Amino acid sequence: MFAKDRVQVIKRLCLVMAGISAIPFGIASLHGILTPPAEATALNQPASSSFPPSAPLQIAQVDGCPKAEMVEFFATANFSVYICKTQEGAIFYRGFSKRNGSQINVMQVTTGDDGTYEATNGNIIYSINPDRLQVRQNGKVILTEAVIK
């Protein structure tokens, strides 16, 4: 009986550890399952009051440039955009949707003399400067929003 119980405990522990190790790699694949950010709850609250059984799991969204230096920040009515610099000096674009919490990180960024940053992601170009955010796909403008901050 003792050996059987021990095997069950080991199996459960392996499942928990597998789930924890998959978190850093699986967050991007959860797009559409996660809910938009909500108010944070204190870490010392009981799990039953923090996560009601019917509530979906919410993962905190990290604003800014984690592990990088923020070069510029822009905000429109629907998006927050960070221009970040890695420790190696590479510039990247990090955009967040205020509507659904989705995000995009683009490493291919060029800068213009007029303060415009262009991030190329395949056939989509994200262009931002102090006046406007513009998104083009296959050369066609699919979004333009005024920068408010």
mmCIF file with all atom_site columns, N, CA and C in Angstrom, residues 30-64:
data_model
loop_
_atom_site.group_PDB
_atom_site.id
_atom_site.type_symbol
_atom_site.label_atom_id
_atom_site.label_alt_id
_atom_site.label_comp_id
_atom_site.label_asym_id
_atom_site.label_entity_id
_atom_site.label_seq_id
_atom_site.pdbx_PDB_ins_code
_atom_site.Cartn_x
_atom_site.Cartn_y
_atom_site.Cartn_z
_atom_site.occupancy
_atom_site.B_iso_or_equiv
_atom_site.pdbx_formal_charge
_atom_site.auth_seq_id
_atom_site.auth_comp_id
_atom_site.auth_asym_id
_atom_site.auth_atom_id
_atom_site.pdbx_PDB_model_num
ATOM 1   N N  . LEU A 1 30 ? -1.195  30.677 -25.742 1.00 0.00 ? 30 LEU A N  1
ATOM 2   C CA . LEU A 1 30 ? -2.478  30.803 -25.064 1.00 0.00 ? 30 LEU A CA 1
ATOM 3   C C  . LEU A 1 30 ? -3.283  31.990 -25.572 1.00 0.00 ? 30 LEU A C  1
ATOM 4   N N  . HIS A 1 31 ? -2.821  32.657 -26.629 1.00 0.00 ? 31 HIS A N  1
ATOM 5   C CA . HIS A 1 31 ? -3.524  33.810 -27.177 1.00 0.00 ? 31 HIS A CA 1
ATOM 6   C C  . HIS A 1 31 ? -4.983  33.447 -27.434 1.00 0.00 ? 31 HIS A C  1
ATOM 7   N N  . GLY A 1 32 ? -5.879  34.249 -26.929 1.00 0.00 ? 32 GLY A N  1
ATOM 8   C CA . GLY A 1 32 ? -7.301  33.979 -27.102 1.00 0.00 ? 32 GLY A CA 1
ATOM 9   C C  . GLY A 1 32 ? -7.905  33.259 -25.918 1.00 0.00 ? 32 GLY A C  1
ATOM 10  N N  . ILE A 1 33 ? -7.073  32.607 -25.098 1.00 0.00 ? 33 ILE A N  1
ATOM 11  C CA . ILE A 1 33 ? -7.577  31.919 -23.922 1.00 0.00 ? 33 ILE A CA 1
ATOM 12  C C  . ILE A 1 33 ? -7.478  32.829 -22.712 1.00 0.00 ? 33 ILE A C  1
ATOM 13  N N  . LEU A 1 34 ? -6.408  33.618 -22.669 1.00 0.00 ? 34 LEU A N  1
ATOM 14  C CA . LEU A 1 34 ? -6.197  34.493 -21.528 1.00 0.00 ? 34 LEU A CA 1
ATOM 15  C C  . LEU A 1 34 ? -7.168  35.662 -21.580 1.00 0.00 ? 34 LEU A C  1
ATOM 16  N N  . THR A 1 35 ? -7.469  36.194 -20.422 1.00 0.00 ? 35 THR A N  1
ATOM 17  C CA . THR A 1 35 ? -8.352  37.352 -20.357 1.00 0.00 ? 35 THR A CA 1
ATOM 18  C C  . THR A 1 35 ? -7.498  38.600 -20.212 1.00 0.00 ? 35 THR A C  1
ATOM 19  N N  . PRO A 1 36 ? -8.068  39.780 -20.486 1.00 0.00 ? 36 PRO A N  1
ATOM 20  C CA . PRO A 1 36 ? -7.301  41.007 -20.334 1.00 0.00 ? 36 PRO A CA 1
ATOM 21  C C  . PRO A 1 36 ? -6.854  41.171 -18.885 1.00 0.00 ? 36 PRO A C  1
ATOM 22  N N  . PRO A 1 37 ? -5.813  41.977 -18.641 1.00 0.00 ? 37 PRO A N  1
ATOM 23  C CA . PRO A 1 37 ? -5.300  42.162 -17.294 1.00 0.00 ? 37 PRO A CA 1
ATOM 24  C C  . PRO A 1 37 ? -6.392  42.667 -16.348 1.00 0.00 ? 37 PRO A C  1
ATOM 25  N N  . ALA A 1 38 ? -6.324  42.246 -15.116 1.00 0.00 ? 38 ALA A N  1
ATOM 26  C CA . ALA A 1 38 ? -7.263  42.682 -14.095 1.00 0.00 ? 38 ALA A CA 1
ATOM 27  C C  . ALA A 1 38 ? -6.476  43.223 -12.926 1.00 0.00 ? 38 ALA A C  1
ATOM 28  N N  . GLU A 1 39 ? -7.185  43.717 -11.915 1.00 0.00 ? 39 GLU A N  1
ATOM 29  C CA . GLU A 1 39 ? -6.506  44.214 -10.736 1.00 0.00 ? 39 GLU A CA 1
ATOM 30  C C  . GLU A 1 39 ? -5.709  43.089 -10.092 1.00 0.00 ? 39 GLU A C  1
ATOM 31  N N  . ALA A 1 40 ? -4.541  43.428 -9.596  1.00 0.00 ? 40 ALA A N  1
ATOM 32  C CA . ALA A 1 40 ? -3.702  42.425 -8.947  1.00 0.00 ? 40 ALA A CA 1
ATOM 33  C C  . ALA A 1 40 ? -4.268  42.090 -7.575  1.00 0.00 ? 40 ALA A C  1
ATOM 34  N N  . THR A 1 41 ? -4.070  40.864 -7.138  1.00 0.00 ? 41 THR A N  1
ATOM 35  C CA . THR A 1 41 ? -4.473  40.458 -5.801  1.00 0.00 ? 41 THR A CA 1
ATOM 36  C C  . THR A 1 41 ? -3.226  40.226 -4.976  1.00 0.00 ? 41 THR A C  1
ATOM 37  N N  . ALA A 1 42 ? -3.336  40.424 -3.693  1.00 0.00 ? 42 ALA A N  1
ATOM 38  C CA . ALA A 1 42 ? -2.190  40.242 -2.806  1.00 0.00 ? 42 ALA A CA 1
ATOM 39  C C  . ALA A 1 42 ? -1.753  38.789 -2.832  1.00 0.00 ? 42 ALA A C  1
ATOM 40  N N  . LEU A 1 43 ? -0.446  38.580 -2.768  1.00 0.00 ? 43 LEU A N  1
ATOM 41  C CA . LEU A 1 43 ? 0.081   37.223 -2.824  1.00 0.00 ? 43 LEU A CA 1
ATOM 42  C C  . LEU A 1 43 ? -0.262  36.408 -1.597  1.00 0.00 ? 43 LEU A C  1
ATOM 43  N N  . ASN A 1 44 ? -0.530  37.061 -0.461  1.00 0.00 ? 44 ASN A N  1
ATOM 44  C CA . ASN A 1 44 ? -0.803  36.306 0.754   1.00 0.00 ? 44 ASN A CA 1
ATOM 45  C C  . ASN A 1 44 ? -2.281  36.004 0.959   1.00 0.00 ? 44 ASN A C  1
ATOM 46  N N  . GLN A 1 45 ? -3.125  36.316 -0.018  1.00 0.00 ? 45 GLN A N  1
ATOM 47  C CA . GLN A 1 45 ? -4.533  35.978 0.098   1.00 0.00 ? 45 GLN A CA 1
ATOM 48  C C  . GLN A 1 45 ? -4.731  34.496 -0.175  1.00 0.00 ? 45 GLN A C  1
ATOM 49  N N  . PRO A 1 46 ? -5.719  33.897 0.475   1.00 0.00 ? 46 PRO A N  1
ATOM 50  C CA . PRO A 1 46 ? -5.990  32.476 0.204   1.00 0.00 ? 46 PRO A CA 1
ATOM 51  C C  . PRO A 1 46 ? -6.378  32.278 -1.256  1.00 0.00 ? 46 PRO A C  1
ATOM 52  N N  . ALA A 1 47 ? -5.991  31.151 -1.795  1.00 0.00 ? 47 ALA A N  1
ATOM 53  C CA . ALA A 1 47 ? -6.282  30.859 -3.204  1.00 0.00 ? 47 ALA A CA 1
ATOM 54  C C  . ALA A 1 47 ? -7.771  30.885 -3.488  1.00 0.00 ? 47 ALA A C  1
ATOM 55  N N  . SER A 1 48 ? -8.589  30.480 -2.535  1.00 0.00 ? 48 SER A N  1
ATOM 56  C CA . SER A 1 48 ? -10.029 30.432 -2.786  1.00 0.00 ? 48 SER A CA 1
ATOM 57  C C  . SER A 1 48 ? -10.612 31.816 -3.007  1.00 0.00 ? 48 SER A C  1
ATOM 58  N N  . SER A 1 49 ? -10.055 32.857 -2.360  1.00 0.00 ? 49 SER A N  1
ATOM 59  C CA . SER A 1 49 ? -10.603 34.192 -2.569  1.00 0.00 ? 49 SER A CA 1
ATOM 60  C C  . SER A 1 49 ? -9.975  34.865 -3.779  1.00 0.00 ? 49 SER A C  1
ATOM 61  N N  . SER A 1 50 ? -8.765  34.444 -4.189  1.00 0.00 ? 50 SER A N  1
ATOM 62  C CA . SER A 1 50 ? -8.100  35.049 -5.332  1.00 0.00 ? 50 SER A CA 1
ATOM 63  C C  . SER A 1 50 ? -8.605  34.494 -6.656  1.00 0.00 ? 50 SER A C  1
ATOM 64  N N  . PHE A 1 51 ? -8.887  33.206 -6.691  1.00 0.00 ? 51 PHE A N  1
ATOM 65  C CA . PHE A 1 51 ? -9.283  32.558 -7.926  1.00 0.00 ? 51 PHE A CA 1
ATOM 66  C C  . PHE A 1 51 ? -10.559 31.758 -7.709  1.00 0.00 ? 51 PHE A C  1
ATOM 67  N N  . PRO A 1 52 ? -11.718 32.401 -7.876  1.00 0.00 ? 52 PRO A N  1
ATOM 68  C CA . PRO A 1 52 ? -12.956 31.637 -7.742  1.00 0.00 ? 52 PRO A CA 1
ATOM 69  C C  . PRO A 1 52 ? -12.987 30.514 -8.775  1.00 0.00 ? 52 PRO A C  1
ATOM 70  N N  . PRO A 1 53 ? -13.638 29.394 -8.477  1.00 0.00 ? 53 PRO A N  1
ATOM 71  C CA . PRO A 1 53 ? -13.639 28.247 -9.395  1.00 0.00 ? 53 PRO A CA 1
ATOM 72  C C  . PRO A 1 53 ? -14.117 28.583 -10.794 1.00 0.00 ? 53 PRO A C  1
ATOM 73  N N  . SER A 1 54 ? -15.015 29.560 -10.939 1.00 0.00 ? 54 SER A N  1
ATOM 74  C CA . SER A 1 54 ? -15.554 29.866 -12.261 1.00 0.00 ? 54 SER A CA 1
ATOM 75  C C  . SER A 1 54 ? -14.729 30.903 -13.023 1.00 0.00 ? 54 SER A C  1
ATOM 76  N N  . ALA A 1 55 ? -13.753 31.539 -12.365 1.00 0.00 ? 55 ALA A N  1
ATOM 77  C CA . ALA A 1 55 ? -12.976 32.588 -13.021 1.00 0.00 ? 55 ALA A CA 1
ATOM 78  C C  . ALA A 1 55 ? -11.832 31.979 -13.826 1.00 0.00 ? 55 ALA A C  1
ATOM 79  N N  . PRO A 1 56 ? -11.572 32.508 -15.042 1.00 0.00 ? 56 PRO A N  1
ATOM 80  C CA . PRO A 1 56 ? -10.440 32.016 -15.820 1.00 0.00 ? 56 PRO A CA 1
ATOM 81  C C  . PRO A 1 56 ? -9.127  32.485 -15.199 1.00 0.00 ? 56 PRO A C  1
ATOM 82  N N  . LEU A 1 57 ? -8.063  31.754 -15.434 1.00 0.00 ? 57 LEU A N  1
ATOM 83  C CA . LEU A 1 57 ? -6.746  32.118 -14.954 1.00 0.00 ? 57 LEU A CA 1
ATOM 84  C C  . LEU A 1 57 ? -6.270  33.356 -15.693 1.00 0.00 ? 57 LEU A C  1
ATOM 85  N N  . GLN A 1 58 ? -5.746  34.339 -14.958 1.00 0.00 ? 58 GLN A N  1
ATOM 86  C CA . GLN A 1 58 ? -5.242  35.554 -15.574 1.00 0.00 ? 58 GLN A CA 1
ATOM 87  C C  . GLN A 1 58 ? -3.758  35.671 -15.285 1.00 0.00 ? 58 GLN A C  1
ATOM 88  N N  . ILE A 1 59 ? -2.970  35.914 -16.320 1.00 0.00 ? 59 ILE A N  1
ATOM 89  C CA . ILE A 1 59 ? -1.536  36.068 -16.173 1.00 0.00 ? 59 ILE A CA 1
ATOM 90  C C  . ILE A 1 59 ? -1.209  37.539 -16.346 1.00 0.00 ? 59 ILE A C  1
ATOM 91  N N  . ALA A 1 60 ? -0.385  38.071 -15.457 1.00 0.00 ? 60 ALA A N  1
ATOM 92  C CA . ALA A 1 60 ? -0.055  39.491 -15.477 1.00 0.00 ? 60 ALA A CA 1
ATOM 93  C C  . ALA A 1 60 ? 0.666   39.864 -16.763 1.00 0.00 ? 60 ALA A C  1
ATOM 94  N N  . GLN A 1 61 ? 0.330   41.016 -17.281 1.00 0.00 ? 61 GLN A N  1
ATOM 95  C CA . GLN A 1 61 ? 0.985   41.544 -18.475 1.00 0.00 ? 61 GLN A CA 1
ATOM 96  C C  . GLN A 1 61 ? 2.089   42.483 -18.002 1.00 0.00 ? 61 GLN A C  1
ATOM 97  N N  . VAL A 1 62 ? 3.279   42.317 -18.508 1.00 0.00 ? 62 VAL A N  1
ATOM 98  C CA . VAL A 1 62 ? 4.401   43.145 -18.105 1.00 0.00 ? 62 VAL A CA 1
ATOM 99  C C  . VAL A 1 62 ? 4.524   44.295 -19.092 1.00 0.00 ? 62 VAL A C  1
ATOM 100 N N  . ASP A 1 63 ? 4.357   45.516 -18.591 1.00 0.00 ? 63 ASP A N  1
ATOM 101 C CA . ASP A 1 63 ? 4.510   46.692 -19.436 1.00 0.00 ? 63 ASP A CA 1
ATOM 102 C C  . ASP A 1 63 ? 5.986   47.060 -19.545 1.00 0.00 ? 63 ASP A C  1
ATOM 103 N N  . GLY A 1 64 ? 6.303   47.854 -20.521 1.00 0.00 ? 64 GLY A N  1
ATOM 104 C CA . GLY A 1 64 ? 7.657   48.339 -20.669 1.00 0.00 ? 64 GLY A CA 1
ATOM 105 C C  . GLY A 1 64 ? 8.539   47.395 -21.452 1.00 0.00 ? 64 GLY A C  1
#
